[in-house]
XYZ file of C-alpha atoms in Angstrom:
302
model
C 27.483 -5.198 -174.441
C 27.155 -1.389 -174.350
C 29.054 0.446 -171.561
C 25.800 1.617 -169.959
C 24.775 -1.993 -169.368
C 27.779 -2.649 -167.127
C 27.821 0.735 -165.414
C 26.016 -0.333 -162.192
C 28.592 -3.120 -161.734
C 31.441 -0.663 -162.315
C 29.905 1.724 -159.796
C 29.815 -1.069 -157.196
C 33.468 -1.786 -157.887
C 34.266 1.911 -157.524
C 32.445 2.063 -154.194
C 34.449 -0.943 -152.979
C 37.670 0.676 -154.192
C 36.903 3.909 -152.318
C 36.316 2.036 -149.072
C 39.460 -0.052 -149.527
C 41.624 2.933 -150.374
C 40.490 4.888 -147.326
C 40.848 1.895 -145.016
C 44.370 1.451 -146.289
C 45.203 5.038 -145.457
C 43.742 4.924 -141.943
C 45.368 1.766 -140.600
C 48.571 3.404 -139.448
C 50.704 1.864 -142.189
C 53.951 3.276 -143.483
C 54.779 6.847 -142.582
C 54.698 9.286 -145.498
C 58.084 10.033 -147.012
C 59.735 13.048 -145.443
C 61.809 14.156 -148.415
C 60.281 17.026 -150.305
C 62.391 18.086 -153.267
C 61.320 20.536 -155.919
C 58.988 18.463 -158.118
C 60.374 17.961 -161.593
C 57.748 17.812 -164.335
C 57.639 14.586 -166.324
C 59.318 14.515 -169.711
C 55.947 14.869 -171.381
C 53.415 16.700 -169.254
C 49.921 15.499 -170.163
C 47.519 18.138 -171.353
C 44.286 18.581 -169.368
C 41.467 16.394 -170.592
C 39.729 17.891 -173.590
C 36.063 18.121 -172.697
C 33.153 19.146 -174.787
C 30.525 21.455 -173.346
C 28.172 18.541 -172.643
C 30.733 16.583 -170.596
C 31.910 19.702 -168.766
C 28.319 20.488 -167.810
C 27.745 16.886 -166.740
C 30.837 16.903 -164.512
C 29.755 20.194 -162.926
C 26.265 18.790 -162.342
C 27.811 15.702 -160.772
C 29.876 17.886 -158.415
C 26.624 19.581 -157.407
C 25.219 16.171 -156.429
C 28.389 15.054 -154.666
C 29.244 18.156 -152.659
C 26.236 20.478 -153.001
C 25.199 23.120 -155.510
C 28.154 25.187 -156.704
C 30.743 23.357 -154.566
C 33.719 21.697 -156.257
C 35.649 20.241 -153.326
C 34.847 17.366 -150.928
C 32.731 18.307 -147.953
C 30.849 21.094 -149.683
C 29.197 23.665 -147.446
C 30.408 22.206 -144.158
C 34.040 22.318 -145.245
C 33.574 25.828 -146.623
C 32.291 26.947 -143.238
C 35.217 25.249 -141.518
C 37.757 26.963 -143.766
C 36.225 30.437 -143.640
C 35.548 30.188 -139.897
C 39.176 31.189 -139.306
C 38.692 34.513 -141.087
C 37.186 37.567 -139.328
C 34.507 38.168 -141.951
C 31.591 40.568 -141.577
C 29.413 42.859 -143.739
C 32.226 45.409 -143.459
C 34.849 43.155 -145.068
C 35.701 41.963 -148.560
C 36.987 38.473 -149.354
C 38.921 37.497 -152.450
C 38.392 33.840 -153.336
C 40.874 32.343 -155.781
C 40.623 28.807 -157.149
C 38.078 26.002 -157.195
C 34.586 27.288 -156.580
C 31.500 27.095 -158.725
C 29.761 29.772 -156.666
C 28.845 27.595 -153.686
C 31.522 28.867 -151.291
C 31.050 32.434 -152.508
C 27.304 32.276 -151.933
C 27.668 30.688 -148.481
C 30.105 33.377 -147.302
C 28.027 36.244 -148.686
C 24.790 34.949 -147.157
C 26.042 33.616 -143.818
C 28.852 36.039 -142.993
C 27.581 39.069 -144.905
C 30.972 39.703 -146.490
C 31.455 41.041 -150.014
C 33.073 38.302 -152.086
C 35.046 38.464 -155.321
C 35.444 35.003 -156.867
C 38.470 34.775 -159.173
C 38.207 31.884 -161.643
C 40.751 30.745 -164.212
C 38.205 28.897 -166.377
C 35.881 31.208 -168.364
C 33.214 28.516 -168.677
C 33.183 27.877 -164.930
C 33.209 31.624 -164.258
C 30.076 32.070 -166.371
C 28.356 29.203 -164.569
C 29.243 30.648 -161.157
C 28.111 34.143 -162.199
C 24.683 32.803 -163.137
C 24.390 31.141 -159.737
C 25.424 34.281 -157.879
C 23.207 36.727 -159.759
C 20.555 36.858 -156.960
C 23.204 38.232 -154.582
C 23.564 41.383 -156.645
C 26.656 43.431 -155.883
C 27.603 41.408 -152.799
C 29.298 38.835 -155.046
C 31.314 39.281 -158.222
C 33.095 36.870 -160.553
C 36.349 37.855 -162.213
C 38.787 35.998 -164.454
C 42.455 35.687 -163.548
C 45.344 34.614 -165.743
C 47.517 31.833 -164.236
C 50.349 32.843 -166.579
C 50.413 36.357 -165.099
C 48.278 36.556 -161.930
C 47.233 40.085 -161.046
C 44.477 41.173 -158.685
C 43.118 44.548 -157.595
C 45.869 46.153 -155.496
C 45.355 46.689 -151.741
C 41.615 46.205 -152.039
C 40.472 43.043 -150.184
C 40.540 42.508 -146.453
C 41.090 38.729 -146.526
C 41.705 35.887 -148.970
C 40.636 32.267 -149.425
C 42.710 30.185 -151.856
C 41.221 26.828 -152.855
C 43.594 24.635 -154.858
C 44.552 27.491 -157.159
C 47.918 25.776 -157.709
C 46.134 23.394 -160.051
C 46.293 26.226 -162.560
C 49.583 27.767 -161.441
C 52.106 25.451 -159.724
C 54.415 28.409 -158.965
C 53.376 29.186 -155.383
C 55.565 32.297 -155.152
C 53.980 33.894 -158.199
C 50.469 33.258 -156.889
C 51.041 34.256 -153.272
C 52.861 37.470 -154.126
C 49.880 38.437 -156.280
C 47.450 37.579 -153.470
C 49.499 39.521 -150.909
C 49.503 42.545 -153.176
C 45.704 42.517 -153.237
C 45.251 42.521 -149.454
C 44.906 45.546 -147.214
C 47.063 46.014 -144.135
C 47.449 42.845 -142.082
C 45.003 40.850 -144.170
C 44.472 37.187 -143.381
C 44.712 34.193 -145.693
C 43.338 30.658 -145.570
C 44.771 28.327 -148.185
C 43.834 24.729 -149.014
C 46.138 22.890 -151.423
C 47.023 19.381 -152.523
C 50.822 19.151 -152.381
C 53.387 16.530 -153.304
C 54.911 14.400 -150.530
C 58.132 12.522 -151.120
C 60.175 12.196 -154.279
C 58.109 9.662 -156.256
C 56.502 11.190 -159.379
C 52.738 11.571 -159.285
C 50.770 9.663 -161.947
C 50.375 11.488 -165.232
C 46.796 10.241 -165.453
C 45.966 11.996 -162.175
C 47.531 15.225 -163.416
C 45.402 15.075 -166.565
C 42.170 14.224 -164.732
C 42.635 17.207 -162.405
C 43.548 19.546 -165.258
C 47.088 20.149 -163.999
C 49.798 21.291 -166.386
C 52.537 20.257 -163.926
C 52.882 18.397 -160.613
C 52.036 20.369 -157.455
C 54.846 21.692 -155.260
C 55.575 20.237 -151.836
C 54.406 21.805 -148.575
C 57.774 23.284 -147.631
C 57.960 25.196 -150.917
C 54.481 26.650 -150.368
C 55.373 27.673 -146.822
C 58.573 29.304 -148.085
C 56.486 31.169 -150.675
C 54.106 32.339 -147.936
C 57.030 33.770 -145.976
C 58.522 35.356 -149.093
C 55.198 37.079 -149.824
C 55.154 38.592 -146.333
C 52.798 36.200 -144.542
C 53.226 34.981 -140.978
C 52.021 31.410 -140.629
C 49.609 30.645 -137.765
C 48.219 27.198 -138.623
C 49.531 24.369 -140.818
C 47.241 21.331 -140.830
C 47.510 18.130 -142.826
C 43.879 17.628 -143.847
C 44.526 14.703 -146.199
C 42.905 11.939 -144.146
C 39.926 14.166 -143.490
C 39.498 14.802 -147.214
C 39.908 11.101 -148.015
C 37.073 10.329 -145.590
C 34.905 13.055 -147.167
C 35.527 11.557 -150.620
C 34.397 8.145 -149.372
C 31.314 9.584 -147.694
C 30.296 11.679 -150.692
C 30.605 8.893 -153.221
C 28.996 6.282 -150.975
C 25.972 8.545 -150.496
C 25.754 9.280 -154.208
C 26.016 5.604 -155.200
C 23.222 4.693 -152.790
C 20.963 7.427 -154.131
C 21.711 7.080 -157.858
C 19.181 5.035 -159.805
C 20.060 3.036 -162.924
C 18.633 5.528 -165.421
C 20.396 8.494 -163.828
C 23.641 6.523 -163.752
C 23.368 5.733 -167.438
C 22.645 9.343 -168.316
C 25.667 10.576 -166.356
C 27.999 7.683 -167.212
C 30.934 9.597 -168.790
C 30.969 12.208 -166.030
C 30.663 9.617 -163.271
C 33.545 7.536 -164.564
C 35.843 10.565 -165.065
C 35.069 12.085 -161.656
C 35.244 8.721 -159.894
C 38.650 7.958 -161.364
C 39.978 11.378 -160.327
C 38.579 10.991 -156.791
C 39.875 7.448 -156.412
C 43.358 8.347 -157.609
C 43.517 11.291 -155.192
C 42.353 9.107 -152.343
C 44.908 6.399 -153.121
C 47.733 8.937 -153.368
C 46.777 10.320 -149.955
C 46.634 6.805 -148.479
C 50.045 5.937 -149.957
C 51.655 9.082 -148.534
C 52.436 10.484 -151.991
C 49.999 13.408 -151.677
C 49.049 15.689 -148.819
C 46.169 18.144 -148.555
C 47.348 21.081 -146.468
C 45.378 23.871 -144.835
C 47.266 27.031 -143.941
C 46.131 30.094 -142.015
C 48.393 33.117 -142.199
C 48.364 36.911 -141.998
C 50.428 39.652 -143.596
C 53.127 41.069 -141.354
C 52.946 44.584 -142.795
C 50.999 47.243 -140.810
């Protein structure tokens, strides 16, 4: 039997798994482990999944359906508004956005808050896709590439920063945050959303590969130490893991209800890859092995 013939059944099983995973994380079970050592990479770090252009495009199109056009993280526009609501943005300010965005967050900020936005992407293919989406905004939005091996941004140029899971590309929080701090003017503000390790158990290599990670993420205390080292004063530290787990469930449940058989067959490889990545993240959150943290901080320099 060809894989496409059993896909609807597999989608039903995935939907059941999402509900079960989230229910398991919300029932007040075991407390997450408190230990947070420096994560040691596995002996053989899996390489990111090799994707052809067709599969990469299909996964991006699937993210558009899950979270909204140009959004790459659960919750889409509503979560983008929640994150950027902490920043004093206006037509007189510039925002540097580093990390996971396909143009959706950039567009929302430029249109709704009037700010000038520079999206910094590590993936050239994704950068080109975002640039095409943002072209109607003209000079109010720009897309630039950044090198995770040697992050460098325009010095003392941006008023504020939004960092969205940029540690997927660069697990060294100090290297990233020092580069971000160097790009901010005066007492610039930062909002940062990151998935971080919790406890000492190693994270699954399959999850690392599905999310395109070259190494496990650091733990929250290491990121907060890196924030302080870079000159930031921390105002808010929120564990948003359960919220994101619920958003994953809601997004996939809505998609599975709306997806017809023919569309499911056409998007089968992308659906199965994205669903596995989402389900693994959700289960890690429910088990207390992964946290999704939101930080709001500002530079202490004048």
